[in-house]
Coordinates of C-alpha atoms and ligand atoms in Angstrom, one line a residue:
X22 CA 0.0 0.0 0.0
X23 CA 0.9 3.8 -0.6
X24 CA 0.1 6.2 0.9
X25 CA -1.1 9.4 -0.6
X26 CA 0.7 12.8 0.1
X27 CA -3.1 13.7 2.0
X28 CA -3.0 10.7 4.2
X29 CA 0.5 11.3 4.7
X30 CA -0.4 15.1 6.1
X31 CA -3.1 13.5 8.1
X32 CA -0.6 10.7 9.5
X33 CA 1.8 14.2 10.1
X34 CA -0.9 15.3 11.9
X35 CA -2.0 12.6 14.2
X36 CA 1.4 12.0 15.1
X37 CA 1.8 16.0 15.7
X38 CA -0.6 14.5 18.8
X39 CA 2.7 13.5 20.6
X40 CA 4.7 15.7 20.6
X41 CA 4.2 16.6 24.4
X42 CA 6.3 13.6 25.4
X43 CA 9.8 13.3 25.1
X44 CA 10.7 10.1 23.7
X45 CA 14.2 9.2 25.0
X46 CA 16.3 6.3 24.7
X47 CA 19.5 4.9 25.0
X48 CA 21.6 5.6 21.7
X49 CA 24.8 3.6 22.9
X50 CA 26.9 2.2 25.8
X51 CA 30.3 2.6 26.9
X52 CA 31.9 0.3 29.0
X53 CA 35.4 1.8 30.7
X54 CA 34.9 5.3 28.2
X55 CA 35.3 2.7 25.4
X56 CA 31.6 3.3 23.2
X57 CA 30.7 0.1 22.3
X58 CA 28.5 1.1 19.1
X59 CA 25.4 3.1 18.2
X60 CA 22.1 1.0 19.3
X61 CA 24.9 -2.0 19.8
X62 CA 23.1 -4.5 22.2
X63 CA 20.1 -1.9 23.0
X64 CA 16.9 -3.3 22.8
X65 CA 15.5 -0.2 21.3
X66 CA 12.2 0.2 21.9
X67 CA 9.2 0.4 18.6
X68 CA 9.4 3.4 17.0
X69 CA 5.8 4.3 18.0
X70 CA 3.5 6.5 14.8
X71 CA 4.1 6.8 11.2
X72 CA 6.4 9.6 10.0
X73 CA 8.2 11.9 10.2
X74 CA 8.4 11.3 13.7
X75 CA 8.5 7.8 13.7
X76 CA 11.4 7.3 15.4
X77 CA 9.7 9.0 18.8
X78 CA 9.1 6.0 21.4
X79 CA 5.9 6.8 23.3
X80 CA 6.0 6.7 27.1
X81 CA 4.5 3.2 29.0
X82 CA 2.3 4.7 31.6
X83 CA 0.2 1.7 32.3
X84 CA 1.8 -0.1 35.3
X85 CA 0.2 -3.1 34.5
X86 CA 2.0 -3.6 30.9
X87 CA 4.6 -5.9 30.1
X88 CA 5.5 -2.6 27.9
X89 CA 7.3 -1.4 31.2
X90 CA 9.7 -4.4 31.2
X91 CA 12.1 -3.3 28.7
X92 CA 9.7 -0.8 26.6
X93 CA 7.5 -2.2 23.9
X94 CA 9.2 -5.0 21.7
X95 CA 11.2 -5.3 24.8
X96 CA 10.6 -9.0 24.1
X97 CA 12.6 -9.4 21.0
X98 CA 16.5 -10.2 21.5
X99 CA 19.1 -7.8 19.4
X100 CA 22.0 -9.3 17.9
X101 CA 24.9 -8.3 19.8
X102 CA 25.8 -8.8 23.5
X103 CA 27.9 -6.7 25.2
X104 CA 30.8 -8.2 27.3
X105 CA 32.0 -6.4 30.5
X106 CA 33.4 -7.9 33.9
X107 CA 32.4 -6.9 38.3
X108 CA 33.7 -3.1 38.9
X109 CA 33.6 -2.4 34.9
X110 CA 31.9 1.2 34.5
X111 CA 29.2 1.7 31.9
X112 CA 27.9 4.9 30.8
X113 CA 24.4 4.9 29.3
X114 CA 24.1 7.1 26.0
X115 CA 20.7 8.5 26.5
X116 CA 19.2 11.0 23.6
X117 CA 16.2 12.1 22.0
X118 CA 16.6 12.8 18.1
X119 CA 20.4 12.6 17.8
X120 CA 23.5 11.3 19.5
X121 CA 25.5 14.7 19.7
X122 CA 26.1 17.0 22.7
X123 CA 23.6 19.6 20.8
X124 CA 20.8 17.1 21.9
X125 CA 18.8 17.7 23.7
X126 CA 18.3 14.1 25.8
X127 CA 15.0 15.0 27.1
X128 CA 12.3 17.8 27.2
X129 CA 12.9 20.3 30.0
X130 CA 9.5 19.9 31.5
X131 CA 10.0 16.1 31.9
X132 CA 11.6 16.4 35.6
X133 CA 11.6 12.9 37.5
X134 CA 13.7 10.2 38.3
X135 CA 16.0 8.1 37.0
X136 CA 17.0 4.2 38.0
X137 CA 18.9 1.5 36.9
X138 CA 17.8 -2.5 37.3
X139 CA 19.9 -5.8 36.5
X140 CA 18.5 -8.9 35.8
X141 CA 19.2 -12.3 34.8
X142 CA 18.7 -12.4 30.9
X143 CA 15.7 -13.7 30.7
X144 CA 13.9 -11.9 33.4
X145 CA 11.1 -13.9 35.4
X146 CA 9.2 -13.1 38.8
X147 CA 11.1 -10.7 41.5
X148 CA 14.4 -10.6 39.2
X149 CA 14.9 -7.0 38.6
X150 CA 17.5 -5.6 41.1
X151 CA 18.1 -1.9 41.3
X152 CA 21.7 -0.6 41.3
X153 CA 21.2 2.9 40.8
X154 CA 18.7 5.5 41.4
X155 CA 18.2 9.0 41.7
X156 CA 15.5 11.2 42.1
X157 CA 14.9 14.7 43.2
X158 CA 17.8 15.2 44.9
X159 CA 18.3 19.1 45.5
X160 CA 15.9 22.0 46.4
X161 CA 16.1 24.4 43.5
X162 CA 14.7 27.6 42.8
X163 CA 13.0 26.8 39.5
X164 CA 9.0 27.9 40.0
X165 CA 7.3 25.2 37.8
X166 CA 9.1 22.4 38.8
X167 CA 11.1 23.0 42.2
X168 CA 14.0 21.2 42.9
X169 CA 17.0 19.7 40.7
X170 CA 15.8 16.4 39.2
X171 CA 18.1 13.3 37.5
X172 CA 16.5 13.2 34.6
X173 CA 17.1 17.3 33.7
X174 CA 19.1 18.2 35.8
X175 CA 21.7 15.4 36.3
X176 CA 21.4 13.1 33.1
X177 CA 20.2 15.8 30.3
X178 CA 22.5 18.6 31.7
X179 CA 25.3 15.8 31.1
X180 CA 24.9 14.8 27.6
X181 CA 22.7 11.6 28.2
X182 CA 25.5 10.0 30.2
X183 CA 23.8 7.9 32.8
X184 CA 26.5 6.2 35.2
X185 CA 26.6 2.9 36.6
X186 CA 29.3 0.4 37.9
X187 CA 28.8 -3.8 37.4
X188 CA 28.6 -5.0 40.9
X189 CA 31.6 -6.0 42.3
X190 CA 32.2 -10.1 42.1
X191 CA 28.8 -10.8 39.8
X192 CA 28.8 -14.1 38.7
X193 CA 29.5 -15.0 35.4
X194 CA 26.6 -14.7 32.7
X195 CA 23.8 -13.0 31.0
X196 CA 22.0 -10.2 32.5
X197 CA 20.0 -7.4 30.9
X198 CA 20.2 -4.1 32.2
X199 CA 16.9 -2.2 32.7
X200 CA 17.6 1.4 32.5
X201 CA 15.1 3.7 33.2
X202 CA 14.3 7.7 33.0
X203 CA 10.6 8.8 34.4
X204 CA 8.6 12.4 33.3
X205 CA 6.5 13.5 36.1
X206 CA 5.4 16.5 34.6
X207 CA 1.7 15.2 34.3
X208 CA 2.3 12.9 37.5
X209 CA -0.2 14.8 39.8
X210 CA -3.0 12.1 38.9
X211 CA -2.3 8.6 38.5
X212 CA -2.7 7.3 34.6
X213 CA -5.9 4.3 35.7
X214 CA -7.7 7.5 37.1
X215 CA -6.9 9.7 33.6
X216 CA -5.1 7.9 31.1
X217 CA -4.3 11.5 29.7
X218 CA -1.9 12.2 32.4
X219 CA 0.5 10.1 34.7
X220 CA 3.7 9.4 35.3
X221 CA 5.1 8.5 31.7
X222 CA 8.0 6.0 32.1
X223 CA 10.9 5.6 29.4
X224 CA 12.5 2.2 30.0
X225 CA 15.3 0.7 27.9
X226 CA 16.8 -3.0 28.0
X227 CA 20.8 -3.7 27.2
X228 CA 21.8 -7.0 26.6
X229 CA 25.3 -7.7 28.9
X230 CA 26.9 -10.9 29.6
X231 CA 29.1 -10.6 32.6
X232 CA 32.5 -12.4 32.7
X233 CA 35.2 -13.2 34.8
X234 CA 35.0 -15.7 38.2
X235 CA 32.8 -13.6 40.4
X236 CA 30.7 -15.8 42.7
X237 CA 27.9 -12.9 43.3
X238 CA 24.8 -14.1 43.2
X239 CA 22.1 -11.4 42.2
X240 CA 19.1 -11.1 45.3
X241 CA 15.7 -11.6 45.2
X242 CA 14.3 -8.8 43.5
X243 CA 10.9 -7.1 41.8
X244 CA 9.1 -7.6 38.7
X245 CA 8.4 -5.5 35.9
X246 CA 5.5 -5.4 35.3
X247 CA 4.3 -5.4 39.4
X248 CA 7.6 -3.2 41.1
X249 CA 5.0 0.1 40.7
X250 CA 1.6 1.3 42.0
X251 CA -0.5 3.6 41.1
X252 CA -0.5 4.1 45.4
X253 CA 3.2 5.1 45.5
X254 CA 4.1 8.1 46.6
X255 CA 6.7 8.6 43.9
X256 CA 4.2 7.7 40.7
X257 CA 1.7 10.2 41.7
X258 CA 3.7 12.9 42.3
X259 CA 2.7 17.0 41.7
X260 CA 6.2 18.7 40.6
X261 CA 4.5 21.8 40.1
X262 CA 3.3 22.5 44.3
X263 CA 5.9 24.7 45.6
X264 CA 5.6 25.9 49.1
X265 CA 7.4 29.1 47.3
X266 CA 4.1 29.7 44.9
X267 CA 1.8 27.8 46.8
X268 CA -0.3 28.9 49.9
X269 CA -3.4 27.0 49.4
X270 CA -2.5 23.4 50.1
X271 CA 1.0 21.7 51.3
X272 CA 3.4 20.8 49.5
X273 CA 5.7 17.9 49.8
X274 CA 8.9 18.7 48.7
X275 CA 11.1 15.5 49.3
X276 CA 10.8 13.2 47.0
X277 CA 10.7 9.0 47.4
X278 CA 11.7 7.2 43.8
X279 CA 9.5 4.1 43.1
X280 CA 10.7 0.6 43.6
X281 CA 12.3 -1.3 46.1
X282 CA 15.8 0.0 47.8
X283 CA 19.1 -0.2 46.0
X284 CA 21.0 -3.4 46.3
X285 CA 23.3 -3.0 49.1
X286 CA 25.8 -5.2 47.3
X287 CA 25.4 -2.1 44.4
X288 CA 28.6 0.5 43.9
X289 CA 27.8 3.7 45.7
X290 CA 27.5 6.5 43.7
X291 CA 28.2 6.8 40.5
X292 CA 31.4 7.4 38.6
X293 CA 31.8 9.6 36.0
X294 CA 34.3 8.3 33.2
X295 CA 36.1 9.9 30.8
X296 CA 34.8 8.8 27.4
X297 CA 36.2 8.3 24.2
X298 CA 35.1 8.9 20.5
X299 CA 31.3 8.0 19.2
X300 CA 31.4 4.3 17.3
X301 CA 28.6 4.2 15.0
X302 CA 25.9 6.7 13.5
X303 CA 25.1 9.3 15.2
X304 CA 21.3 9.7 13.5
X305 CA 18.9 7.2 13.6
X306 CA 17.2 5.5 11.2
X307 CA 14.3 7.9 10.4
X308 CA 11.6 4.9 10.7
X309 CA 10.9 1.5 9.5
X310 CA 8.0 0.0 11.9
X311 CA 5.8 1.2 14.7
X312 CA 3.3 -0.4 16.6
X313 CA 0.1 0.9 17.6
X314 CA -2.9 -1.1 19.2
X315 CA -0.4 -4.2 19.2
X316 CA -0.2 -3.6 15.7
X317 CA 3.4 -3.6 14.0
X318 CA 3.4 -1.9 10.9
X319 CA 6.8 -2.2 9.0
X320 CA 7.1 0.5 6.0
X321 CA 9.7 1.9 3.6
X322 CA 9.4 6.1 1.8
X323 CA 9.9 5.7 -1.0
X324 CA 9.8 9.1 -3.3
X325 CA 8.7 10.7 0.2
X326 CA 5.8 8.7 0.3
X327 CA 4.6 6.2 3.2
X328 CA 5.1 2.7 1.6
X329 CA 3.8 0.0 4.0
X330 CA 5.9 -3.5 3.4
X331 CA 4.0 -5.6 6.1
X332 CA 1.6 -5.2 9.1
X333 CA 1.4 -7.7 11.8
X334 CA 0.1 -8.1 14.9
X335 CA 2.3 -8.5 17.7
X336 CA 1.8 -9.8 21.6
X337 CA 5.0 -9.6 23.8
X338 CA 6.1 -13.4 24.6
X339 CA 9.0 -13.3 27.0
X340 CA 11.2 -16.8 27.1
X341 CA 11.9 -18.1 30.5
X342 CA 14.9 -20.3 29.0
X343 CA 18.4 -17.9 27.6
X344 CA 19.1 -18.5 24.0
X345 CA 21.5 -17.5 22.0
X346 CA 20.7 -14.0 20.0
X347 CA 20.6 -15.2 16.4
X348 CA 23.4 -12.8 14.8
X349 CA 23.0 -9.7 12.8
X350 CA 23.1 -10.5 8.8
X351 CA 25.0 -7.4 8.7
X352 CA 27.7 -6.1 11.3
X353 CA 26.7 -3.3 13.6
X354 CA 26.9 -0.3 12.6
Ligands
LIG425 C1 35.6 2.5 37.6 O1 35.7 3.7 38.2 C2 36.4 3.7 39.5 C3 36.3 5.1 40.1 O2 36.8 6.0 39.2 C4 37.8 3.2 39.3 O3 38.5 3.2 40.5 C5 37.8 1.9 38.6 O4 39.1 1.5 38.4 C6 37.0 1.9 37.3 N1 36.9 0.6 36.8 C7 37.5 0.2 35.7 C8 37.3 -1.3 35.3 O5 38.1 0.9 35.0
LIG426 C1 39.7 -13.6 38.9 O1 39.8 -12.8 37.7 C2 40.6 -11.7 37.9 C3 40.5 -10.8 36.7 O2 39.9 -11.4 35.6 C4 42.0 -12.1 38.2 O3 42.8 -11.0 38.5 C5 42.0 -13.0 39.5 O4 43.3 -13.5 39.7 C6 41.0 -14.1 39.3 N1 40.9 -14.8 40.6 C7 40.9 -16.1 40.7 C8 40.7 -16.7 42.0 O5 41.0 -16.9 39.7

């Protein structure tokens, strides 16, 4: 099927509809400063609408989704594995429409949290363990949003670069790493009470295969979906109440990140590394597929017109057995 130049316009503006939310994800990792590729061993989530902005990933906002888990195709293995060892430091690549320093990671308005889970690759029931969080974690002047927040503040004002460290003496094997940035800018009500607003959550999956002769073992942990409620304290959440603009009706102003506690057997902190040149593209791929309604629609533009190769319909099925990622045809880029 083509599409004409009118329903292209139309598509336009449909997907015009979301351009509220800010549709970040991780563009690359680098283990020790050393970038291990663009989009190499990301599960990148479905690029979510037709074009031109097709390559915006829509927030997951319904707690009870499997779409939280590692973002919506979350299911579906990606080629390449990345190799690191215990006390190797990663630095997440996180960006919005291009991996450059100009980016600009996430919309200013989408103040929140940030966290960082491991897992046994696959996941199952109470496997997610958290290694890193942050939340709202200074007082800050700004009227509309008070307080410095990790998402602007920390991981946008840095580039993208979210820090974490592989826990000292893991045990050897595959894990995927469940990165996570959280808007709270329409966070005052919970999404089952107006599934216009809530918190919207921007969760990315990393395929990692730990090496090396750690005897570690990973804790019990939480599930995704089932870690959140809509009852938390830090999913409904009003960023705008400031007791500096606000007289009316209290304000809290500390802040408590969803989820369990981190891991005590977690690094402390984080650790800024110094990080070497970009491997790979620094654009994405404009668009290809996007899923709506469970529907994946896979299309090419040709002569800048919409021309849809296949549409299928997709339902997330999560193995509980590892298997080998089947390789890429082509190398990475
Ligand atoms: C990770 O960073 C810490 C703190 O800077 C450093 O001591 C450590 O050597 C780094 N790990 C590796 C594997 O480079
Ligand atoms: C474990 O591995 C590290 C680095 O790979 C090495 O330095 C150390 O000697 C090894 N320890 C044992 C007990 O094999």
């Amino acid at each position: 099927m083509r599409l004409t130049s009118a329903t292209a316009a139309a598509l336009t503006a449909l997907s015009s509809i979301r351009l509220a939310n800010a549709h970040c994800y991780i563009w690359g990792v680098y283990v020790n400063g050393l970038d291990q590729g663009t989009f190499r061993a990301i599960r990148t989530p479905a690029y979510n609408g037709p074009p031109p902005r097709g390559y915006a990933n829509s927030p997951v906002k319904d707690l009870d989704s499997i779409d939280l888990r590692c973002n919506v195709l979350g299911d579906k293995q990606v080629p390449d594995t990345i190799q690191v060892q215990p006390g190797d430091n990663l630095t997440f690549d996180w960006h919005h429409d291009k991996r450059t320093s100009t980016d600009d990671v996430i919309a200013s308005s989408h103040v929140g949290p940030a966290m960082v889970y491991i897992s046994p690759d696959p996941p199952g029931e109470n496997t997610f363990v958290k290694i890193w969080e942050e939340g709202k974690y200074e007082e800050g002047a700004q009227p509309l949003a008070p307080g410095k927040w990790a998402t602007t503040e920390d991981i946008a004002a840095n580039h993208g670069h979210m820090n974490v460290r592989i826990p000292a003496g893991l045990k050897p094997g595959h894990y995927l790493i469940r990165a996570e940035m959280v808007g709270l800018h329409e966070a005052d009500v919970a999404y089952d009470k107006n599934p216009m607003r809530g918190a919207q959550f921007y969760p990315n999956c990393v395929q990692i295969e730990v090496v090396g002769n750690g005897t570690v073992e990973l804790p019990t942990g939480v599930s995704f979906p089932g870690a959140y409620q809509y009852s938390d304290p830090g999913i409904v959440y009003d960023v705008y109440c400031s007791t500096k603009t606000k007289t009316t009706a209290p304000c809290t102003t500390t802040y408590q990140i969803p989820g369990p506690t981190v891991w005590s057997g977690a690094w402390k902190g984080t650790t800024e590394v110094e990080l070497g040149p970009i491997s790979g593209p620094t654009t994405a791929t404009r668009w290809s597929s996007w899923i709506e309604r469970s529907i994946v629609t896979t299309a090419t533009l040709v002569d800048n017109s919409v021309e849809i190769v296949a549409t299928s319909s997709y339902v997330a099925s999560w193995s509980t057995t590892y298997a080998t990622p089947t390789p890429a045809s082509q190398p990475p880029l």
